Coordinates of C-alpha atoms in Angstrom, one line a residue:
X146 CA 198.8 128.4 42.9
X147 CA 201.9 129.6 44.8
X148 CA 200.8 133.2 44.6
X149 CA 197.3 132.2 45.7
X150 CA 198.8 130.2 48.6
X151 CA 200.8 133.2 49.7
X152 CA 197.8 135.5 49.6
X153 CA 195.9 132.9 51.7
X154 CA 198.7 132.7 54.2
X155 CA 198.8 136.5 54.5
X156 CA 195.1 136.7 55.4
X157 CA 194.2 137.5 59.0
X158 CA 192.8 134.7 61.2
X159 CA 189.3 136.1 61.3
X160 CA 189.2 136.2 57.5
X161 CA 190.5 132.6 57.2
X162 CA 187.9 131.6 59.7
X163 CA 185.2 133.4 57.8
X164 CA 186.2 131.6 54.5
X165 CA 186.2 128.2 56.2
X166 CA 183.0 128.6 58.2
X167 CA 181.3 129.9 55.0
X168 CA 182.6 126.8 53.1
X169 CA 181.3 124.6 56.0
X170 CA 177.9 126.3 56.0
X171 CA 177.7 125.9 52.2
X172 CA 178.3 122.2 52.5
X173 CA 175.8 122.0 55.4
X174 CA 173.1 123.8 53.4
X175 CA 174.0 121.7 50.4
X176 CA 173.3 118.6 52.5
X177 CA 170.0 120.2 53.6
X178 CA 169.4 121.3 50.0
X179 CA 169.4 117.7 48.8
X180 CA 167.9 116.0 51.9
X181 CA 164.7 118.1 51.8
X182 CA 163.7 117.1 48.3
X183 CA 164.8 113.5 49.0
X184 CA 162.5 113.4 52.1
X185 CA 159.7 115.1 50.2
X186 CA 159.8 112.3 47.6
X187 CA 159.9 109.5 50.1
X188 CA 157.1 110.8 52.3
X189 CA 153.5 111.5 51.1
X190 CA 152.8 115.2 51.2
X191 CA 150.5 114.9 54.2
X192 CA 153.2 113.0 56.1
X193 CA 155.8 115.6 55.2
X194 CA 153.4 118.2 56.5
X195 CA 153.3 116.4 59.9
X196 CA 157.2 116.5 60.0
X197 CA 157.1 120.2 59.3
X198 CA 154.6 120.9 62.0
X199 CA 156.4 118.7 64.5
X200 CA 159.7 120.5 63.8
X201 CA 158.0 123.8 64.7
X202 CA 156.8 122.4 68.0
X203 CA 160.2 120.8 68.7
X204 CA 161.9 124.2 68.3
X205 CA 159.5 125.7 70.8
X206 CA 160.2 123.0 73.3
X207 CA 163.9 123.4 72.8
X208 CA 163.7 127.0 73.8
X209 CA 161.8 126.3 77.0
X210 CA 163.9 123.2 77.9
X211 CA 167.3 124.9 77.5
X212 CA 166.5 128.7 77.4
X213 CA 169.1 128.5 74.6
X214 CA 171.8 129.4 77.2
X215 CA 174.4 128.0 74.8
X216 CA 173.8 130.9 72.5
X217 CA 173.5 134.4 74.1
X218 CA 174.7 133.6 77.6
X219 CA 177.5 131.5 76.4
X220 CA 178.8 133.7 73.6
X221 CA 178.9 136.7 76.0
X222 CA 179.9 134.7 79.0
X223 CA 183.2 133.4 77.6
X224 CA 184.4 137.0 77.4
X225 CA 183.2 137.8 80.9
X226 CA 184.7 134.6 82.3
X227 CA 187.6 134.2 79.9
X228 CA 189.8 132.7 82.7
X229 CA 187.1 130.2 83.7
X230 CA 185.9 129.0 80.3
X231 CA 186.0 125.3 81.2
X232 CA 184.1 125.6 84.5
X233 CA 181.7 128.2 83.0
X234 CA 180.9 125.8 80.1
X235 CA 180.2 122.9 82.5
X236 CA 177.9 125.0 84.8
X237 CA 176.0 126.3 81.8
X238 CA 175.4 122.7 80.5
X239 CA 174.3 121.5 83.9
X240 CA 171.8 124.4 84.2
X241 CA 170.4 123.5 80.8
X242 CA 170.0 119.9 82.0
X243 CA 168.2 120.9 85.2
X244 CA 165.7 123.0 83.2
X245 CA 165.3 120.2 80.7
X246 CA 164.5 117.6 83.5
X247 CA 161.9 119.9 85.1
X248 CA 160.1 120.5 81.8
X249 CA 160.3 116.8 80.9
X250 CA 158.4 115.9 84.1
X251 CA 155.8 118.6 83.4
X252 CA 155.4 117.5 79.8
X253 CA 155.2 113.8 80.8
X254 CA 152.2 114.7 83.0
X255 CA 150.5 116.5 80.1
X256 CA 151.7 114.0 77.5
X257 CA 148.3 113.4 75.9
X258 CA 148.2 117.1 74.8
X259 CA 151.7 116.9 73.4
X260 CA 150.9 113.8 71.4
X261 CA 147.6 115.3 70.1
X262 CA 149.3 118.6 68.9
X263 CA 152.3 117.0 67.3
X264 CA 150.7 113.8 65.9
X265 CA 153.5 111.7 67.5
X266 CA 153.7 109.3 70.4
X267 CA 155.4 108.8 73.9
X268 CA 158.6 107.4 72.3
X269 CA 159.1 110.6 70.4
X270 CA 158.5 112.6 73.6
X271 CA 161.2 110.7 75.5
X272 CA 163.7 110.8 72.6
X273 CA 163.1 114.5 72.1
X274 CA 164.0 115.4 75.7
X275 CA 167.0 113.1 75.6
X276 CA 168.2 115.0 72.5
X277 CA 167.7 118.3 74.5
X278 CA 169.9 116.9 77.2
X279 CA 173.0 116.5 75.1
X280 CA 172.5 119.2 72.4
X281 CA 173.8 122.2 74.5
X282 CA 177.2 120.5 75.0
X283 CA 177.7 120.3 71.2
X284 CA 176.8 123.9 70.7
X285 CA 179.2 125.0 73.5
X286 CA 182.0 123.0 72.0
X287 CA 181.3 124.5 68.5
X288 CA 181.0 128.1 69.8
X289 CA 184.3 127.9 71.6
X290 CA 186.0 127.0 68.4
X291 CA 184.3 129.8 66.5
X292 CA 185.2 132.4 69.1
X293 CA 188.8 131.3 69.1
X294 CA 188.9 130.9 65.3
X295 CA 189.7 127.2 65.6
X296 CA 188.0 126.5 62.3
X297 CA 189.5 123.2 61.2
X298 CA 188.0 120.9 63.9
X299 CA 184.7 122.9 63.9
X300 CA 184.4 122.5 60.1
X301 CA 185.2 118.8 60.0
X302 CA 182.9 117.9 62.9
X303 CA 179.9 119.8 61.7
X304 CA 180.1 118.4 58.2
X305 CA 180.4 114.8 59.4
X306 CA 177.7 115.0 62.1
X307 CA 175.2 116.8 59.8
X308 CA 175.8 114.3 57.0
X309 CA 175.2 111.4 59.3
X310 CA 172.1 112.9 60.8
X311 CA 170.5 114.1 57.6
X312 CA 171.2 111.1 55.3
X313 CA 171.1 108.5 58.0
X314 CA 167.6 109.4 59.1
X315 CA 166.4 109.4 55.4
X316 CA 167.9 106.0 54.7
X317 CA 166.3 104.5 57.8
X318 CA 162.9 106.0 56.9
X319 CA 163.2 104.5 53.4
X320 CA 164.2 101.1 54.7
X321 CA 161.9 100.7 57.7
X322 CA 158.7 102.6 57.0
X323 CA 157.9 105.6 54.8
X324 CA 156.0 107.7 57.3
X325 CA 156.6 110.8 59.6
X326 CA 156.9 108.8 62.8
X327 CA 159.7 106.7 61.5
X328 CA 161.6 109.7 60.2
X329 CA 161.2 111.7 63.5
X330 CA 162.3 108.7 65.7
X331 CA 165.3 108.0 63.4
X332 CA 166.6 111.5 63.3
X333 CA 166.3 111.9 67.1
X334 CA 168.2 108.6 67.8
X335 CA 171.0 109.6 65.4
X336 CA 171.3 113.1 66.9
X337 CA 171.6 111.7 70.5
X338 CA 174.3 109.3 69.4
X339 CA 176.2 112.0 67.6
X340 CA 176.1 114.6 70.4
X341 CA 176.6 112.3 73.4
X342 CA 180.5 112.2 73.0
X343 CA 180.5 116.0 73.3
X344 CA 178.4 115.9 76.4
X345 CA 180.9 113.5 78.1
X346 CA 183.9 115.6 76.8
X347 CA 182.6 118.9 78.2
X348 CA 181.7 117.5 81.6
X349 CA 185.1 116.0 82.2
X350 CA 186.0 118.8 84.8
X351 CA 182.8 118.4 86.7
X352 CA 184.4 117.5 90.0
X353 CA 186.6 120.6 90.2
X354 CA 183.9 123.2 90.4
X355 CA 182.9 124.9 93.6
X356 CA 179.3 125.5 94.6
X357 CA 180.0 129.3 94.9
X358 CA 181.4 129.5 91.4
X359 CA 178.4 127.5 90.0
X360 CA 176.0 129.8 91.8
X361 CA 177.7 132.8 90.3
X362 CA 177.6 131.4 86.8
X363 CA 174.0 130.3 87.0
X364 CA 173.0 133.7 88.3
X365 CA 174.7 135.4 85.3
X366 CA 173.2 133.0 82.8
X367 CA 169.6 133.4 84.0
X368 CA 169.8 137.2 84.4
X369 CA 171.4 137.6 80.9
X370 CA 169.3 135.1 79.1
X371 CA 165.7 135.5 80.4
X372 CA 164.9 138.6 78.2
X373 CA 166.4 136.6 75.2
X374 CA 164.0 133.8 75.8
X375 CA 161.1 136.1 74.8
X376 CA 163.2 137.0 71.8
X377 CA 163.8 133.4 70.9
X378 CA 160.1 132.6 71.2
X379 CA 159.2 135.6 69.2
X380 CA 161.7 134.7 66.5
X381 CA 160.3 131.2 66.5
X382 CA 156.8 132.7 65.9
X383 CA 158.3 134.6 63.0
X384 CA 159.9 131.4 61.6
X385 CA 157.3 128.8 62.4
X386 CA 153.9 130.3 63.2
X387 CA 153.0 130.8 59.5
X388 CA 153.3 127.0 58.8
X389 CA 151.5 126.1 62.0
X390 CA 148.7 128.5 61.1
X391 CA 148.6 127.3 57.5
X392 CA 148.4 123.7 58.8
X393 CA 145.5 124.6 61.0
X394 CA 143.6 127.0 58.6
X395 CA 144.4 125.4 55.2
X396 CA 145.8 121.9 55.8
X397 CA 149.0 120.0 56.3
X398 CA 149.5 119.7 52.5
X399 CA 149.8 123.5 52.1
X400 CA 151.9 123.7 55.2
X401 CA 154.3 121.2 53.5
X402 CA 154.5 123.4 50.4
X403 CA 155.2 126.5 52.4
X404 CA 157.8 124.6 54.5
X405 CA 159.6 123.6 51.3
X406 CA 159.6 127.2 50.1
X407 CA 160.9 128.4 53.5
X408 CA 163.6 125.7 53.7
X409 CA 164.7 126.2 50.1
X410 CA 164.9 130.0 50.6
X411 CA 166.9 129.6 53.7
X412 CA 169.8 128.3 51.7
X413 CA 170.9 131.9 51.3
X414 CA 171.1 132.2 55.1
X415 CA 174.5 130.3 54.8
X416 CA 176.2 133.6 53.9
X417 CA 174.6 135.6 56.7
X418 CA 175.1 132.9 59.4
X419 CA 178.7 132.2 58.3
X420 CA 179.8 135.9 58.4
X421 CA 178.0 136.6 61.7
X422 CA 179.5 133.6 63.4
X423 CA 182.9 135.1 62.9
X424 CA 182.2 138.8 63.1
X425 CA 180.1 138.8 66.3
X426 CA 183.2 138.3 68.5
X427 CA 185.0 140.7 66.2
X428 CA 182.4 143.4 66.8
X429 CA 182.7 142.8 70.5
X430 CA 186.4 143.4 70.3
X431 CA 186.0 146.6 68.2
X432 CA 183.4 147.9 70.8
X433 CA 185.9 147.3 73.5
X434 CA 188.5 149.3 71.5
X435 CA 185.9 152.1 70.7
X436 CA 186.6 151.6 67.0
X437 CA 183.1 152.4 65.9
X438 CA 183.9 153.6 62.3
X439 CA 185.4 150.2 61.5
X440 CA 182.2 148.5 62.6
X441 CA 180.1 150.6 60.3
X442 CA 182.5 150.3 57.3
X443 CA 182.7 146.5 57.5
X444 CA 179.0 146.0 58.3
X445 CA 177.9 148.1 55.3
X446 CA 180.2 146.1 53.1
X447 CA 178.8 142.8 54.5
X448 CA 175.2 144.0 53.9
X449 CA 175.9 144.9 50.3
X450 CA 177.5 141.6 49.6
X451 CA 174.7 139.6 51.2
X452 CA 172.2 141.7 49.2
X453 CA 173.9 140.7 45.9
X454 CA 174.0 137.0 46.9
X455 CA 170.2 137.1 47.7
X456 CA 169.3 138.7 44.4
X457 CA 171.4 136.2 42.5
X458 CA 169.8 133.3 44.4
X459 CA 166.3 134.7 43.7
X460 CA 167.1 134.9 40.0
X461 CA 168.0 131.2 39.6
X462 CA 165.8 129.6 42.3
X463 CA 162.7 128.7 40.1
X464 CA 164.7 126.4 37.8
X465 CA 166.6 124.7 40.7
X466 CA 163.2 124.1 42.4
X467 CA 161.9 122.4 39.2
X468 CA 164.9 120.1 39.1
X469 CA 164.9 119.1 42.8
X470 CA 161.2 118.8 43.6
X471 CA 158.1 117.1 42.1
X472 CA 155.3 119.1 40.5
X473 CA 153.1 119.2 43.6
X474 CA 155.6 121.5 45.2
X475 CA 156.0 124.0 42.3
X476 CA 153.6 126.4 43.9
X477 CA 156.3 127.2 46.4
X478 CA 158.2 129.1 43.7
X479 CA 155.9 132.1 44.2
X480 CA 157.0 132.4 47.8
X481 CA 160.8 132.3 47.3
X482 CA 161.5 136.0 46.5
X483 CA 159.9 137.6 49.6
X484 CA 161.1 134.9 52.0
X485 CA 164.6 135.1 50.6
X486 CA 164.6 138.9 50.6
X487 CA 163.9 138.7 54.4
X488 CA 167.5 137.5 55.0
X489 CA 168.9 141.0 54.2
X490 CA 166.9 142.4 57.1
X491 CA 167.8 139.4 59.3
X492 CA 171.5 140.4 58.9
X493 CA 170.7 144.0 59.7
X494 CA 168.9 143.3 63.0
X495 CA 171.6 140.7 63.9
X496 CA 174.2 143.4 63.8
X497 CA 172.1 145.7 65.9
X498 CA 171.3 143.1 68.5
X499 CA 175.0 142.2 68.9
X500 CA 175.6 145.7 70.0
X501 CA 172.6 145.7 72.4
X502 CA 173.9 142.4 73.9
X503 CA 177.4 143.8 74.3
X504 CA 176.0 146.4 76.7
X505 CA 173.9 143.8 78.5
X506 CA 170.7 145.5 77.3
X507 CA 168.9 142.3 76.2
X508 CA 165.5 143.7 77.4
X509 CA 165.3 145.7 74.2
X510 CA 165.8 142.6 72.1
X511 CA 162.8 141.1 74.0
X512 CA 160.7 144.2 73.3
X513 CA 161.3 144.2 69.6
X514 CA 160.8 140.5 69.3
X515 CA 157.5 140.5 71.2
X516 CA 156.1 143.3 69.1
X517 CA 157.1 141.7 65.8
X518 CA 155.7 138.3 66.9
X519 CA 152.3 139.7 67.6
X520 CA 152.3 141.7 64.4
X521 CA 153.3 138.6 62.4
X522 CA 150.5 136.4 63.8
X523 CA 147.9 139.2 63.1
X524 CA 149.2 139.7 59.6
X525 CA 149.2 136.0 58.9
X526 CA 145.6 135.5 60.1
X527 CA 144.2 138.3 57.9
X528 CA 146.5 137.5 54.9
X529 CA 145.6 133.8 54.9
X530 CA 141.8 134.7 55.0
X531 CA 142.0 137.5 52.4
X532 CA 144.7 136.3 49.9
X533 CA 145.5 132.7 50.8
X534 CA 148.5 131.1 52.4
X535 CA 151.1 132.4 49.8
X536 CA 150.6 135.9 51.3
X537 CA 152.4 134.6 54.5
X538 CA 155.7 135.0 52.5
X539 CA 155.1 138.7 52.2
X540 CA 154.0 139.1 55.8
X541 CA 157.3 137.5 56.8
X542 CA 159.2 140.1 54.8
X543 CA 157.2 143.0 56.3
X544 CA 157.8 141.6 59.8
X545 CA 161.6 141.4 59.4
X546 CA 161.7 144.9 58.0
X547 CA 159.9 146.0 61.2
X548 CA 162.3 143.9 63.2
X549 CA 165.3 145.8 61.7
X550 CA 163.7 149.2 62.2
X551 CA 162.9 148.6 65.9
X552 CA 166.3 147.2 66.7
X553 CA 168.0 150.2 64.9
X554 CA 166.3 152.6 67.2
X555 CA 166.8 150.4 70.3
X556 CA 170.5 150.1 69.5
X557 CA 170.9 153.9 69.2
X558 CA 169.2 154.3 72.6
X559 CA 171.5 151.7 74.2
X560 CA 174.6 153.5 72.8
X561 CA 173.3 156.9 74.0
X562 CA 172.5 155.6 77.4
X563 CA 176.0 154.0 77.6
X564 CA 177.6 157.4 77.1
X565 CA 178.5 157.0 73.4
X566 CA 178.5 160.4 71.7
X567 CA 178.6 159.2 68.1
X568 CA 176.3 157.0 66.2
X569 CA 177.8 153.7 64.9
X570 CA 175.6 153.6 61.8
X571 CA 174.4 156.3 59.5
X572 CA 170.6 156.2 59.1
X573 CA 170.5 157.7 55.6
X574 CA 173.0 155.1 54.3
X575 CA 171.0 152.3 55.8
X576 CA 167.7 153.7 54.4
X577 CA 169.2 154.1 50.9
X578 CA 170.7 150.7 50.8
X579 CA 167.5 149.0 52.0
X580 CA 165.3 151.0 49.6
X581 CA 167.5 150.1 46.5
X582 CA 167.5 146.5 47.6
X583 CA 163.7 146.3 48.0
X584 CA 163.2 148.1 44.7
X585 CA 165.3 145.5 42.9
X586 CA 163.5 142.7 44.6
X587 CA 160.0 143.9 43.6
X588 CA 161.1 144.5 40.1
X589 CA 162.3 140.9 40.0
X590 CA 159.0 139.7 41.4
X591 CA 157.1 141.5 38.6
X592 CA 159.2 139.9 35.9
X593 CA 159.7 136.6 37.7
X594 CA 157.9 134.5 35.1
X595 CA 160.5 135.6 32.4
X596 CA 163.6 133.5 32.6
X597 CA 165.5 135.8 30.2
X598 CA 165.0 138.7 32.6
X599 CA 166.0 136.6 35.7
X600 CA 169.2 135.3 34.1
X601 CA 170.3 138.6 32.6
X602 CA 169.8 140.2 36.1
X603 CA 171.9 137.4 37.6
X604 CA 174.6 138.0 35.1
X605 CA 174.7 141.8 35.8
X606 CA 174.8 141.1 39.5

């Protein structure tokens, strides 16, 4: 243990942060891993389908009501305004609140359409926008700790809040009334109560900010983020349009099954998200130092590690599904390999978009996202009609491959336009790595019904 402790103490701060954020995200996904089957057993399948469709609409409203300024604008802005971090954070939160208030008034006027599409009520509408009001502050607080590698408070707070939100809402639903409305209202109330203290904490320096500084910060946030709004919407289409289309074209029951497959497969995203949370600021610093070879070396290693984790997860997923979920959800097993395989290409394009964002060329992120969103909707429509809703899992994989390809070429264009003479990533290496990965995935799909093959593959990996 002493030698292990010495090795840990000798690790660099970014590596320690990566380990702890990965641990945190494993715990968070573990919470989700168990809360999803718990909820699916409490709610009838049609009610669970309503929750799935509502979550899709909520994410769309979240994008419009905050522009997700706490992501792109904030993560790049803390480097731009490194001497004004507190004031910049407050101004960003206030801008989010202003946008939220405007959209709330607009939605309130058209509330009957909102209620019709989401199968909810006016109470949900009010609570949802109240949640949007406090949510950006929590993300800003968390992102500042990630950027500064302050992993201990971030890990503790995220685990506690996620546990309270996930299990508290399920317990209330079980005790009060086992339907979708009760669950949605419960989770919104708990989220508001959990995030409100962070809102009060971040706005504590409100009175010390000049109008001139606020104007400058708002101008930067809007100019940087607007192209990314199209990206967020397009990404939402990639993540949510399939279950909305399944709900409309096939039924809420099938949408629930697809949602379970998607949620279950997203467990593997913990590795991708954890690593990228730490290595995004690291990539920014390496770009500032013009250390491009280091970016390629580390990124290729990360992609290889993530690829192995995904393949191992695909190998054991069917048996875990059968333990956690009731028989009516077993059809979701067929969709796990292609949906899980998409995470590899999510990681690829995330690396490319970080470089585009560094050079403030977010318009290319918008272009790629818009193209992929349209392609995804078209593929989903024809796939559902021709082969059934399970085919949406394969259209998801195809779309993320296209996403990665487009961002690779856009990233190279951005680097060239910025005067960079060398390419950061080798195209042949990326192509070979992706081809080998996809080949193994499809071999596993062919033999997926044979547990002996799956577990021997997992052992080899």
